[in-house]
Short mmCIF file of C-alpha atoms and ligand atoms in Angstrom, two decimals:
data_model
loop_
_atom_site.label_atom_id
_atom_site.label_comp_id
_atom_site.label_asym_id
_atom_site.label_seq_id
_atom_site.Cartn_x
_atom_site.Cartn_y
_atom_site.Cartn_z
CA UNK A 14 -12.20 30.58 20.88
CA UNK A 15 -13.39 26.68 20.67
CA UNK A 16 -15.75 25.75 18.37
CA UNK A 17 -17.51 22.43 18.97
CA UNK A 18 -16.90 20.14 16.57
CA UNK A 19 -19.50 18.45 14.22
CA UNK A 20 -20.17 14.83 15.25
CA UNK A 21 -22.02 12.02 14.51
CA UNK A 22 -24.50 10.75 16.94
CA UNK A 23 -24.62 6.57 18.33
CA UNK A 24 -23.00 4.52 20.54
CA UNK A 25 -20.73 3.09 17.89
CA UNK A 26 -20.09 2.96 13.69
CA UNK A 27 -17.22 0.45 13.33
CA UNK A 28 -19.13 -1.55 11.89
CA UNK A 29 -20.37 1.13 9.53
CA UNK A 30 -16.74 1.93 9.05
CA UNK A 31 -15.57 -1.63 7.61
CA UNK A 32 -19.10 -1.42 5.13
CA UNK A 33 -18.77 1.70 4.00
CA UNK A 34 -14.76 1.30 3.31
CA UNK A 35 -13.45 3.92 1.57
CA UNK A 36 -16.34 6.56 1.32
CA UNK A 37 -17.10 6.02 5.56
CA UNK A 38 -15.47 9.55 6.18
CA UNK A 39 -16.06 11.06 2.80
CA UNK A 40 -19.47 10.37 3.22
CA UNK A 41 -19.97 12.11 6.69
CA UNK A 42 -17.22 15.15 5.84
CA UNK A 43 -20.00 15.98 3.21
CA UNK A 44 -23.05 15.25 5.52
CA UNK A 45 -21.70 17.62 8.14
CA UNK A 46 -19.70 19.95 5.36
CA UNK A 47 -16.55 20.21 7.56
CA UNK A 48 -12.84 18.67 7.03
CA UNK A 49 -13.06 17.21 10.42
CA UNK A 50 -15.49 15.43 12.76
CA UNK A 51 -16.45 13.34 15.49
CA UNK A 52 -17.16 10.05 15.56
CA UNK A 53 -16.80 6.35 17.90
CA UNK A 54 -15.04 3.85 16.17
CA UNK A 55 -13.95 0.55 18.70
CA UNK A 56 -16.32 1.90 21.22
CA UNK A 57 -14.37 5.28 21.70
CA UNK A 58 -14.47 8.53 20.75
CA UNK A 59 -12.58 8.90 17.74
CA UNK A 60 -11.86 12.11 14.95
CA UNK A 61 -11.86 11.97 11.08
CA UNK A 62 -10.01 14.04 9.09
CA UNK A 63 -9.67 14.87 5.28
CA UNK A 64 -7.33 16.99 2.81
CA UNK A 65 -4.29 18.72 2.20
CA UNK A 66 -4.32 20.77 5.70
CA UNK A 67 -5.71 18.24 7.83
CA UNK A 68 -2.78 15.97 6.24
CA UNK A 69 -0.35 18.50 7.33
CA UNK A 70 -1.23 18.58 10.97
CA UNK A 71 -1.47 15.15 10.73
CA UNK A 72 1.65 14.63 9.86
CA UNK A 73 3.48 16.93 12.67
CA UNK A 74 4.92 14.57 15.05
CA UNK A 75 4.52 17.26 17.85
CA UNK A 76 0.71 16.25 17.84
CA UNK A 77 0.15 13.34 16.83
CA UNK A 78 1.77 9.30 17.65
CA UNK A 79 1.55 5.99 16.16
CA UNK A 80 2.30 4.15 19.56
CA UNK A 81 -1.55 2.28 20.45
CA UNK A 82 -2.97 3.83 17.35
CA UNK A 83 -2.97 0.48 15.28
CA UNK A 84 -6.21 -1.83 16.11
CA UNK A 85 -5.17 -5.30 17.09
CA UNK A 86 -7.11 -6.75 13.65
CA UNK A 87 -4.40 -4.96 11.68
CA UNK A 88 -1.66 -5.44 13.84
CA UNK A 89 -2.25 -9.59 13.77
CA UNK A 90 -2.27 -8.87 9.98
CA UNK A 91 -0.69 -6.34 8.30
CA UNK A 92 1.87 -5.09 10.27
CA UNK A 93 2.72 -7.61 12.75
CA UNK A 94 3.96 -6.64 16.35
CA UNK A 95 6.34 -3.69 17.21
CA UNK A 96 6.45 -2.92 13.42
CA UNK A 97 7.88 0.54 12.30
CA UNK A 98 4.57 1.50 11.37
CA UNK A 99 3.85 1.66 15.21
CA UNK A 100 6.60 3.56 16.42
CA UNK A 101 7.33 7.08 17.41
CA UNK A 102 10.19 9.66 17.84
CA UNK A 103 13.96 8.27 17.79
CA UNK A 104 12.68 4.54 17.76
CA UNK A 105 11.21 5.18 14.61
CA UNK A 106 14.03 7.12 12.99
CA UNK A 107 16.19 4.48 13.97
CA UNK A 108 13.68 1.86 12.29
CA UNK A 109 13.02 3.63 9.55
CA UNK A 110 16.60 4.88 8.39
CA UNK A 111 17.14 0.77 8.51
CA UNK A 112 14.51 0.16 5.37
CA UNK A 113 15.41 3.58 3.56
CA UNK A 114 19.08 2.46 4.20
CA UNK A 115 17.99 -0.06 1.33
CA UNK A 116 16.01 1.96 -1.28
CA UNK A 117 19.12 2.85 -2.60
CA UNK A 118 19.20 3.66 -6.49
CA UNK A 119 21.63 0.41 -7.07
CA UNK A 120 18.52 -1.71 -5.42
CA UNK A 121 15.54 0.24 -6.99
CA UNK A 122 17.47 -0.74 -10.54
CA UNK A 123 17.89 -4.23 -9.42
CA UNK A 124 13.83 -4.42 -8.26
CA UNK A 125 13.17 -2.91 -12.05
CA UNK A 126 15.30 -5.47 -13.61
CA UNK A 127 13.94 -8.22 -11.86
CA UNK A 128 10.48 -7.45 -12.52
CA UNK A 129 11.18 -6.91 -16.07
CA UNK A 130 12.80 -10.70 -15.77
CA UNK A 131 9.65 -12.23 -13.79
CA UNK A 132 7.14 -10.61 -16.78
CA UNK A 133 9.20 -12.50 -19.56
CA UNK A 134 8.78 -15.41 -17.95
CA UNK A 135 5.54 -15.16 -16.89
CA UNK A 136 4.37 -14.13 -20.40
CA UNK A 137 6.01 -17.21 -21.77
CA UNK A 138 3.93 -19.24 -19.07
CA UNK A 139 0.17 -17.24 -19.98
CA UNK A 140 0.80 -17.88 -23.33
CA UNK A 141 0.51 -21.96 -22.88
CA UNK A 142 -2.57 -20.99 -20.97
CA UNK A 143 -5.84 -20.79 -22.64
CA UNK A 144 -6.92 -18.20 -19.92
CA UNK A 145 -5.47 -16.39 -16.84
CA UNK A 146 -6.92 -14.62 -13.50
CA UNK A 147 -4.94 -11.61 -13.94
CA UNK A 148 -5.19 -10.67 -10.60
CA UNK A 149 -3.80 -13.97 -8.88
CA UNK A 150 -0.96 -14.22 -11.80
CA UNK A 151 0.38 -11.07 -10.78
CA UNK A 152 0.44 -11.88 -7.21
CA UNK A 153 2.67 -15.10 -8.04
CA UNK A 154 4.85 -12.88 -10.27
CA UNK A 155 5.39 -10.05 -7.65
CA UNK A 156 6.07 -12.68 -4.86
CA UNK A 157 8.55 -14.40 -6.74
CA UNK A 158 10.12 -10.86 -7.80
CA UNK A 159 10.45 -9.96 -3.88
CA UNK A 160 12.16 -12.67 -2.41
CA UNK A 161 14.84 -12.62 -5.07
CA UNK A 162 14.70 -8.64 -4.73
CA UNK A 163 15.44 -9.68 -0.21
CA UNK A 164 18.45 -11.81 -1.57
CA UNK A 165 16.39 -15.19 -1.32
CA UNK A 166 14.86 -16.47 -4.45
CA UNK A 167 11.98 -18.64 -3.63
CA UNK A 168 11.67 -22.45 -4.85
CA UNK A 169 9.31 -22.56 -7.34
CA UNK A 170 6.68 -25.04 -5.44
CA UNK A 171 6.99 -22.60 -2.99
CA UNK A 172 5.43 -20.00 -4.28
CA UNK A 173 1.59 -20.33 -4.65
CA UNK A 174 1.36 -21.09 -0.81
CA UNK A 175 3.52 -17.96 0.24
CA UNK A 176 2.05 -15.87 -2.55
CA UNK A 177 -1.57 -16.80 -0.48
CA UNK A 178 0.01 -16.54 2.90
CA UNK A 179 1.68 -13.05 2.13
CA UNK A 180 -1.59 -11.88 -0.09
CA UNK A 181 -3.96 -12.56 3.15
CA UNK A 182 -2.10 -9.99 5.05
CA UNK A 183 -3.44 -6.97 2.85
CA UNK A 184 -6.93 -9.22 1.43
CA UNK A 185 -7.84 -10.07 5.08
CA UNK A 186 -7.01 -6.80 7.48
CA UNK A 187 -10.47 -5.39 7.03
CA UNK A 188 -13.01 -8.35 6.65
CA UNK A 189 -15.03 -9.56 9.57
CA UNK A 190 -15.27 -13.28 10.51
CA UNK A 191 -13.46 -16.60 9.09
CA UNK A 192 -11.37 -15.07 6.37
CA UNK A 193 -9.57 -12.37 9.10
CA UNK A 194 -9.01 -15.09 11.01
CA UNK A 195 -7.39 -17.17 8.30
CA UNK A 196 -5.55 -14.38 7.71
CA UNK A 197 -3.89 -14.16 11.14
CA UNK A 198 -2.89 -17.96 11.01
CA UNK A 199 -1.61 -17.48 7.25
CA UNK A 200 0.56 -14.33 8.68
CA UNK A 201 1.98 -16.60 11.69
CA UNK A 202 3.12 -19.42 9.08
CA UNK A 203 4.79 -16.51 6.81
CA UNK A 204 6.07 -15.25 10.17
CA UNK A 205 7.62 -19.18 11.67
CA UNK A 206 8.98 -19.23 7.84
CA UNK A 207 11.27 -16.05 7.90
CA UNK A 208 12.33 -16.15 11.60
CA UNK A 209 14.16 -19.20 10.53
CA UNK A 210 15.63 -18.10 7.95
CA UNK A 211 16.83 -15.15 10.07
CA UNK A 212 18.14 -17.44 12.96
CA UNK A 213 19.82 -19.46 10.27
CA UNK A 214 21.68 -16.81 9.32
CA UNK A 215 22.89 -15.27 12.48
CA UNK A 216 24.05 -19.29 13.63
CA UNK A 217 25.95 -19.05 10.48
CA UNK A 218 23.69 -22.35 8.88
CA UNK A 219 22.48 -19.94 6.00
CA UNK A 220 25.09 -17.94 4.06
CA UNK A 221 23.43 -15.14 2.30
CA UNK A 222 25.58 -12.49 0.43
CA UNK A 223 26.39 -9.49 2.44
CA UNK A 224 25.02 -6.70 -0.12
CA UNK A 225 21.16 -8.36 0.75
CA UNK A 226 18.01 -6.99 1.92
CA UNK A 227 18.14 -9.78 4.15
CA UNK A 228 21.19 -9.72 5.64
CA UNK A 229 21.65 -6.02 6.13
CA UNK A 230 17.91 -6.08 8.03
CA UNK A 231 19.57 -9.62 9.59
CA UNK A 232 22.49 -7.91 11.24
CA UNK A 233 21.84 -4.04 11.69
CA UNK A 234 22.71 -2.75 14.77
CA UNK A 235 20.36 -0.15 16.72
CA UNK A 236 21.54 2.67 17.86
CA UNK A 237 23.40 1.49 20.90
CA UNK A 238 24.93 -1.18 18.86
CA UNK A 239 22.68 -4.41 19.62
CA UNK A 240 21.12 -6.26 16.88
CA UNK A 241 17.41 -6.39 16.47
CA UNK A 242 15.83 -9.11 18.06
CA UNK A 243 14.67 -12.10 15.29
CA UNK A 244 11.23 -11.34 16.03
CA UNK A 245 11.45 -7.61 14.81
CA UNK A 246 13.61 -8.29 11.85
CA UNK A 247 11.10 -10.92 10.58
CA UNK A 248 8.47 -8.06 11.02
CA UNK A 249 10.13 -5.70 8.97
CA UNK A 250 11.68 -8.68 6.25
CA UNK A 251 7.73 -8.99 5.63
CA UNK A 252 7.06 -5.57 5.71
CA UNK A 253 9.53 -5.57 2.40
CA UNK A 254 7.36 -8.32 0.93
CA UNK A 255 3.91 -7.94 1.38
CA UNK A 256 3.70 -4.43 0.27
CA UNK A 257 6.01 -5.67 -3.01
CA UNK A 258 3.00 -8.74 -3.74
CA UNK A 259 0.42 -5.94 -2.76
CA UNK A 260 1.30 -3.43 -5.94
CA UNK A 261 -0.93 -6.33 -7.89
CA UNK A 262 -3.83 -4.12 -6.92
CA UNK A 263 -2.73 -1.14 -8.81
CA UNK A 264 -1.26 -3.47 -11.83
CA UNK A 265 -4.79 -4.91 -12.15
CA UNK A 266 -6.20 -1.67 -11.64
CA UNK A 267 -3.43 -0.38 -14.43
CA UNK A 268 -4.70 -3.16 -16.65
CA UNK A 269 -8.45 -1.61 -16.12
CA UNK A 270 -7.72 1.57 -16.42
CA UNK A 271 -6.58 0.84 -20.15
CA UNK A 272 -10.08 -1.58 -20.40
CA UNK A 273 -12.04 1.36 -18.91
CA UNK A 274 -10.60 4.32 -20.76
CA UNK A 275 -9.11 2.63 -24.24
CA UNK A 276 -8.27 6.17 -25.79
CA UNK A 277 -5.45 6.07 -22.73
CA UNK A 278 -3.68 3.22 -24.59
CA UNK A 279 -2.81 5.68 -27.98
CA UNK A 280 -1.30 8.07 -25.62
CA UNK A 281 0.90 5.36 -24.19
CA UNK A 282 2.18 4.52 -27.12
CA UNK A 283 2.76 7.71 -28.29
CA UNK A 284 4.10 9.92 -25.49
CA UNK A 285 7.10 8.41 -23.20
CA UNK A 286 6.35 10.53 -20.50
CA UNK A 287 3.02 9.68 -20.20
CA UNK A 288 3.60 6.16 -18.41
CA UNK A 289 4.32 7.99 -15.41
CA UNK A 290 1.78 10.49 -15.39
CA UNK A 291 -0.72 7.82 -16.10
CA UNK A 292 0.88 5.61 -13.45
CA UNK A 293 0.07 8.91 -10.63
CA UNK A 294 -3.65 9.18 -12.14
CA UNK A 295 -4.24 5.14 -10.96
CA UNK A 296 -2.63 5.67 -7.53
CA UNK A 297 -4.60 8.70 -7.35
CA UNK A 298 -8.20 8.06 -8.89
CA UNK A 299 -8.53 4.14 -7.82
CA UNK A 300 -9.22 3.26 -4.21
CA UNK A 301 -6.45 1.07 -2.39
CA UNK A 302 -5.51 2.03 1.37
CA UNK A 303 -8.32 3.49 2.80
CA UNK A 304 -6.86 5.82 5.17
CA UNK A 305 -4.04 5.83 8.30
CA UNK A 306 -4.56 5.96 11.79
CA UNK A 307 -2.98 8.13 15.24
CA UNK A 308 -3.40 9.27 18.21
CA UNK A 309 -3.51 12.38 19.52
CA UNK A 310 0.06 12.88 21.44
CA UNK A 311 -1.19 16.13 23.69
CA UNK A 312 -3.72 18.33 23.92
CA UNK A 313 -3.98 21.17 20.96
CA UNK A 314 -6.16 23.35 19.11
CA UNK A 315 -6.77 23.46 15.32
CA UNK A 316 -9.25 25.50 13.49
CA UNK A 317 -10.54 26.17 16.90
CA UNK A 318 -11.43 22.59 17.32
CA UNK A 319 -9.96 20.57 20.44
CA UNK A 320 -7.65 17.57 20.09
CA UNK A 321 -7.49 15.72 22.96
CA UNK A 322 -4.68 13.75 24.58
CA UNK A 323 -5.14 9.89 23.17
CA UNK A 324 -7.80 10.29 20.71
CA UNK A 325 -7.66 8.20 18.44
CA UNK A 326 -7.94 10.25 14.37
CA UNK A 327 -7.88 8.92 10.89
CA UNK A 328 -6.64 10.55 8.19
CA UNK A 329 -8.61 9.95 4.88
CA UNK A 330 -6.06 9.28 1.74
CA UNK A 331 -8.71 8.52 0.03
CA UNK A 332 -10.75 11.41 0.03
CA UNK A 333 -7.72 13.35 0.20
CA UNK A 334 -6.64 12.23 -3.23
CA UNK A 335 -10.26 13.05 -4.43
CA UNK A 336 -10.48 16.82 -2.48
CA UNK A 337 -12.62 18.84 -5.02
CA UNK A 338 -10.35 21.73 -3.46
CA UNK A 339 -7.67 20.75 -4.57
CA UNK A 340 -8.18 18.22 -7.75
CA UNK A 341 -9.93 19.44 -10.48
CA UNK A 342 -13.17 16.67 -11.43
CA UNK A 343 -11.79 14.11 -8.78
CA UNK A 344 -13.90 11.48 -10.32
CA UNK A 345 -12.48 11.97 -14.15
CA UNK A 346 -9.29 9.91 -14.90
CA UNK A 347 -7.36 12.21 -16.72
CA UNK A 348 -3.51 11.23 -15.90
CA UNK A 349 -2.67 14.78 -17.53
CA UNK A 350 -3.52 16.78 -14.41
CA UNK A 351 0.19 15.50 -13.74
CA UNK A 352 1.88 17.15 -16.30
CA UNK A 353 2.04 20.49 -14.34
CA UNK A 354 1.09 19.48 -10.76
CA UNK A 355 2.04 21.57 -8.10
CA UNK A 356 1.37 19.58 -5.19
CA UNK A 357 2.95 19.42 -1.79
CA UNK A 358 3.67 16.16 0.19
CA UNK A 359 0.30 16.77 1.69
CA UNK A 360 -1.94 16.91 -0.98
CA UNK A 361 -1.69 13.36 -3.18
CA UNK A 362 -1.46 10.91 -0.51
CA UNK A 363 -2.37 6.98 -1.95
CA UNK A 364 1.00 6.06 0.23
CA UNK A 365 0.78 8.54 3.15
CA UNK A 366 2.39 12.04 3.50
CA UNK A 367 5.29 13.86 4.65
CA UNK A 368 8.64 12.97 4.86
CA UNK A 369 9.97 9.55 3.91
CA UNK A 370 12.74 9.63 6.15
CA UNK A 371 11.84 11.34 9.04
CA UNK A 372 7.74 10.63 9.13
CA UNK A 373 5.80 7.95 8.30
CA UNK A 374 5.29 8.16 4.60
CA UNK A 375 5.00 4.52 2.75
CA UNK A 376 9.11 2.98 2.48
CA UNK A 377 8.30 1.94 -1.01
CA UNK A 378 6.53 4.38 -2.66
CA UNK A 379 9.18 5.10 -5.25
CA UNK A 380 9.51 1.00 -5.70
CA UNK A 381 6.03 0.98 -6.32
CA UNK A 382 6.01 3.82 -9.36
CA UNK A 383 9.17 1.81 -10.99
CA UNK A 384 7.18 -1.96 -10.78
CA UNK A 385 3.59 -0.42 -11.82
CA UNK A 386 5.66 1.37 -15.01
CA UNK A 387 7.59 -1.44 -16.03
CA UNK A 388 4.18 -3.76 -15.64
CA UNK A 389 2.72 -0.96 -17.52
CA UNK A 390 4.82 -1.16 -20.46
CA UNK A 391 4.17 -4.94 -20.81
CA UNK A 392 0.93 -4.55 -20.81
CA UNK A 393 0.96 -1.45 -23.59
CA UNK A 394 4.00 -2.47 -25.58
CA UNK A 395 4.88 -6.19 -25.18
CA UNK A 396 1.54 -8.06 -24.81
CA UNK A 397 -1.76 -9.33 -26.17
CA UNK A 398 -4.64 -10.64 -25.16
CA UNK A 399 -8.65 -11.16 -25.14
CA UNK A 400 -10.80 -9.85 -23.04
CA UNK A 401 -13.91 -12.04 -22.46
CA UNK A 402 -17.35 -10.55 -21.06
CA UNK A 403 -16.73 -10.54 -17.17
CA UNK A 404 -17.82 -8.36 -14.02
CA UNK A 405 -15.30 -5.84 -13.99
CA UNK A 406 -16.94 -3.47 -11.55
CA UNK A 407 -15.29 -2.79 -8.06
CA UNK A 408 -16.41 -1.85 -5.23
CA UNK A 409 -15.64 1.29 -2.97
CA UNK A 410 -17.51 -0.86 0.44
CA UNK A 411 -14.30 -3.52 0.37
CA UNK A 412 -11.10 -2.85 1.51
CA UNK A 413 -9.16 -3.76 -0.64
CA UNK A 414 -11.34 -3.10 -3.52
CA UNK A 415 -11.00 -5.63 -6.55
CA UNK A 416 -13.12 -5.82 -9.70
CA UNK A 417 -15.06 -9.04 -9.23
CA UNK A 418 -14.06 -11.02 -11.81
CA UNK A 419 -10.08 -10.43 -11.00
CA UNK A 420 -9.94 -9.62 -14.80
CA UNK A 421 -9.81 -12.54 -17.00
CA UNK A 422 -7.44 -12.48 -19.93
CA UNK A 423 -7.92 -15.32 -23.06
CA UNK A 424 -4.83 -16.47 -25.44
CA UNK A 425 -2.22 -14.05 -23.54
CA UNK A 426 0.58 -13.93 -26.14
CA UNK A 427 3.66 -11.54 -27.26
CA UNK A 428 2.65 -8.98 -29.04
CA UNK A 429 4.83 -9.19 -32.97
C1 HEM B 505 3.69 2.66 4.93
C2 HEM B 505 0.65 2.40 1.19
C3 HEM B 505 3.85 -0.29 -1.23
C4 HEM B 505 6.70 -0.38 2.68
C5 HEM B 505 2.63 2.84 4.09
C6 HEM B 505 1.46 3.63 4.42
C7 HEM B 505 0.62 3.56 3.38
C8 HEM B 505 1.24 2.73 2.37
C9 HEM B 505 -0.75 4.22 3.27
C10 HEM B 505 1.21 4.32 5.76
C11 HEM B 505 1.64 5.73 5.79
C12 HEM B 505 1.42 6.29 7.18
O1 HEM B 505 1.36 5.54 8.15
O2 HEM B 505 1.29 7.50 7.32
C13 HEM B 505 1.23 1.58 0.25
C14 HEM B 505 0.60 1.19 -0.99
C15 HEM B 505 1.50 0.44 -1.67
C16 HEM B 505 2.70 0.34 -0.85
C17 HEM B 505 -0.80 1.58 -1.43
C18 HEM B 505 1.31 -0.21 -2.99
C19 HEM B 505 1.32 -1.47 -3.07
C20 HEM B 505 4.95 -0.47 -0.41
C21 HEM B 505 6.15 -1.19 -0.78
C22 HEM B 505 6.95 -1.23 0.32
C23 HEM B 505 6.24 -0.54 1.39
C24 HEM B 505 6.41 -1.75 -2.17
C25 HEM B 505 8.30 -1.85 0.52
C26 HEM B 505 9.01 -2.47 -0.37
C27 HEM B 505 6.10 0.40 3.63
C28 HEM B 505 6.63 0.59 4.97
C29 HEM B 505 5.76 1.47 5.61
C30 HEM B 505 4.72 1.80 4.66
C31 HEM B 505 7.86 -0.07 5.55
C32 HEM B 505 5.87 2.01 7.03
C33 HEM B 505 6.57 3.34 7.02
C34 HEM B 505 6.65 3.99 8.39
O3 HEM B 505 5.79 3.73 9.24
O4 HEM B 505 7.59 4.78 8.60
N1 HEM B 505 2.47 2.31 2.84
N2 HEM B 505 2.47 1.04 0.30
N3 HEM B 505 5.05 -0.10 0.90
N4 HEM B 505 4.96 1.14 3.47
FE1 HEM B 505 3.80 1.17 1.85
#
């Protein structure tokens, strides 16, 4: 039997969408006390969904597709055109085996040895500094950390401007007006940059080692042998490094989790298998992709609700990660609920669900646990530093969500 399915009245709530940011579906799941409902987002008829089950049907390839799901807004900016994150089916096997085909454990070692390299120096920079903006700081460091990671270490006057140009990408894919639209033109000059570089390479102008990022995204061949045209590969070169520069939201988040909750800091010190533990509780408890978008690939039925052909459905990670069904006081921070989690890859979702390899769950996840934990141990073990009164509040209406004041951080020196 069909059940009609609860839905919220009005012509359209975009707008409400990009205000509300991360508690938009949250909000209305409560309102109307269901895991799903209707709403019309980009004047269309559109479904919300939230927690572990919802994540698992939408996850099934069988009903659901990426192809058209993607607003134009985020395509311009975050993922750029014919990205993997906007594939389906074989294509995006294909795709994606190319970017697991580099998470190898040789690489993820290299990525944790290189950050460890960047923090050094760093630290020797802050500490010349009478202050730093945490926030931006990291950025620089992270940038500079992925392009050697790609096989292409960055001149150093380089790096401010592509640190901005890669940063708008994820800053810019959810605010209305001027600064999306700066964002779009700062993607296209990141975008001009790396197709260069790429066509460089193929005319044999640029000779970059064999055992790169770059060069095995450069010259893989698809499935019928034929390399990827330049435009693609630049896509999916960027789709390396913005998400690398964009795990300075959960370092800064890191860094106010320890402000927030101090007692965290002992436990740190004290327990080595806490860092990771504590590292799941930020990704978890702190807001940073709001939630993914599909559409529906054919008619079906769930719950007794009907899905029709080309809806278009989000998936809250958000709330997900926050499901009073399934995490015990969402809203405490308490990085201990790891220690015997039984979850599946449905229920804590900060970088999608599902498979890595055969869905569409985040490429880097595992990167982004090893750069957070070494970033974490700098700031526990290996640093010092003042905090002066600031506005460290963030908020859950912007995507991304920063604390205002970025955190600022007086006389940053090695700790003795
Ligand atoms: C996909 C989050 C870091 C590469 C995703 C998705 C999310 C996500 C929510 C979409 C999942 C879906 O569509 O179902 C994050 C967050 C990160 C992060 C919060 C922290 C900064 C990274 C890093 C990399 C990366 C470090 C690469 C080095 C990708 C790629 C995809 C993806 C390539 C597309 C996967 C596909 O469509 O098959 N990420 N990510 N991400 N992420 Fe991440």
């Amino acid at each position: 039997m069909e059940n009609r399915m609860p839905r919220e009245e009005g012509i359209d709530h975009s707008i409400s969408l990009l205000k509300e940011g991360y508690q938009f579906i949250l909000n209305r799941s409560e309102q109307f006390d269901s895991n799903v409902f209707e709403t019309r987002i980009l004047g269309r008829k559109a479904i919300c969904m939230i927690g572990e089950e919802a994540a698992q049907i939408f996850y099934d390839p069988s009903k659901f597709k990426r192809n058209g799901a993607a607003p134009n807004r985020v395509k311009e900016t975050l993922f750029g055109e014919n990205s993997v994150q906007t594939l389906d089916d074989e294509e995006h096997r294909n795709r994606k085996a190319m970017l697991m085909s580099v998470m190898t454990p040789e690489k993820l070692e290299s990525m944790i040895e290189l950050t460890k390299m960047q923090w050094e120096k760093s630290l020797d920079q802050w500490s010349k500094m009478n202050s730093i903006l945490f926030y931006e700081e990291v950025k620089e460091l992270l940038c500079e950390v992925a392009f050697k990671w790609i096989g292409y270490p960055l001149n150093e006057q380089h790096v401010p401007k592509m640190t901005k140009e890669l940063s708008a990408m994820f800053e810019t894919a959810a605010v209305v007006g001027p600064n999306h639209w700066m964002g779009r033109a700062l993607r296209n000059n990141v975008e001009k940059t790396i197709h260069q570089l790429i066509i460089d390479m193929r005319e044999d102008k640029l000779k970059i080692s064999k055992d790169t990022v770059l060069h095995q995204f450069a010259f893989h061949k698809d499935a019928n042998g034929h390399l990827l045209d330049e435009k693609t590969v630049t896509v999916e070169i960027i789709n390396m490094l913005r998400p690398i520069v964009a795990i300075s939201i959960y370092i800064n988040f890191s860094l106010l989790a320890l402000l927030q909750f101090p007692e965290q800091k002992e436990k740190l010190k004290t327990f080595p298998d806490y860092s990771k533990m504590f590292v799941q509780e930020v990704r978890r408890f702190y807001p940073f992709f709001p939630f993914v978008a599909a559409k529906v690939k054919q008619d079906f039925t769930w719950n007794g609700y009907q899905f029709a052909e080309g809806t278009l459905t989000l998936l809250d990670l958000y709330g997900t990660n926050h499901d009073p069904v399934k995490w015990e006081d969402p809203y405490v921070f308490n990085p201990e609920r790891f220690a015997h989690w039984k979850g599946t890859p449905f229920s804590f979702i900060p970088q999608g669900g599902g498979d890595y390899y055969l869905g569409h769950r985040c490429a880097g996840e595992q990167i982004t646990i090893d750069v957070m934990k070494v970033s974490l141990d700098f700031l526990v073990n290996r640093m010092e530093y003042n905090v002066p009164e600031q506005d460290l509040n963030f908020s859950l209406d912007d995507i991304p969500s920063i604390p205002q004041s970025k955190i600022i951080l007086d006389q940053v020196k090695r700790s003795r």
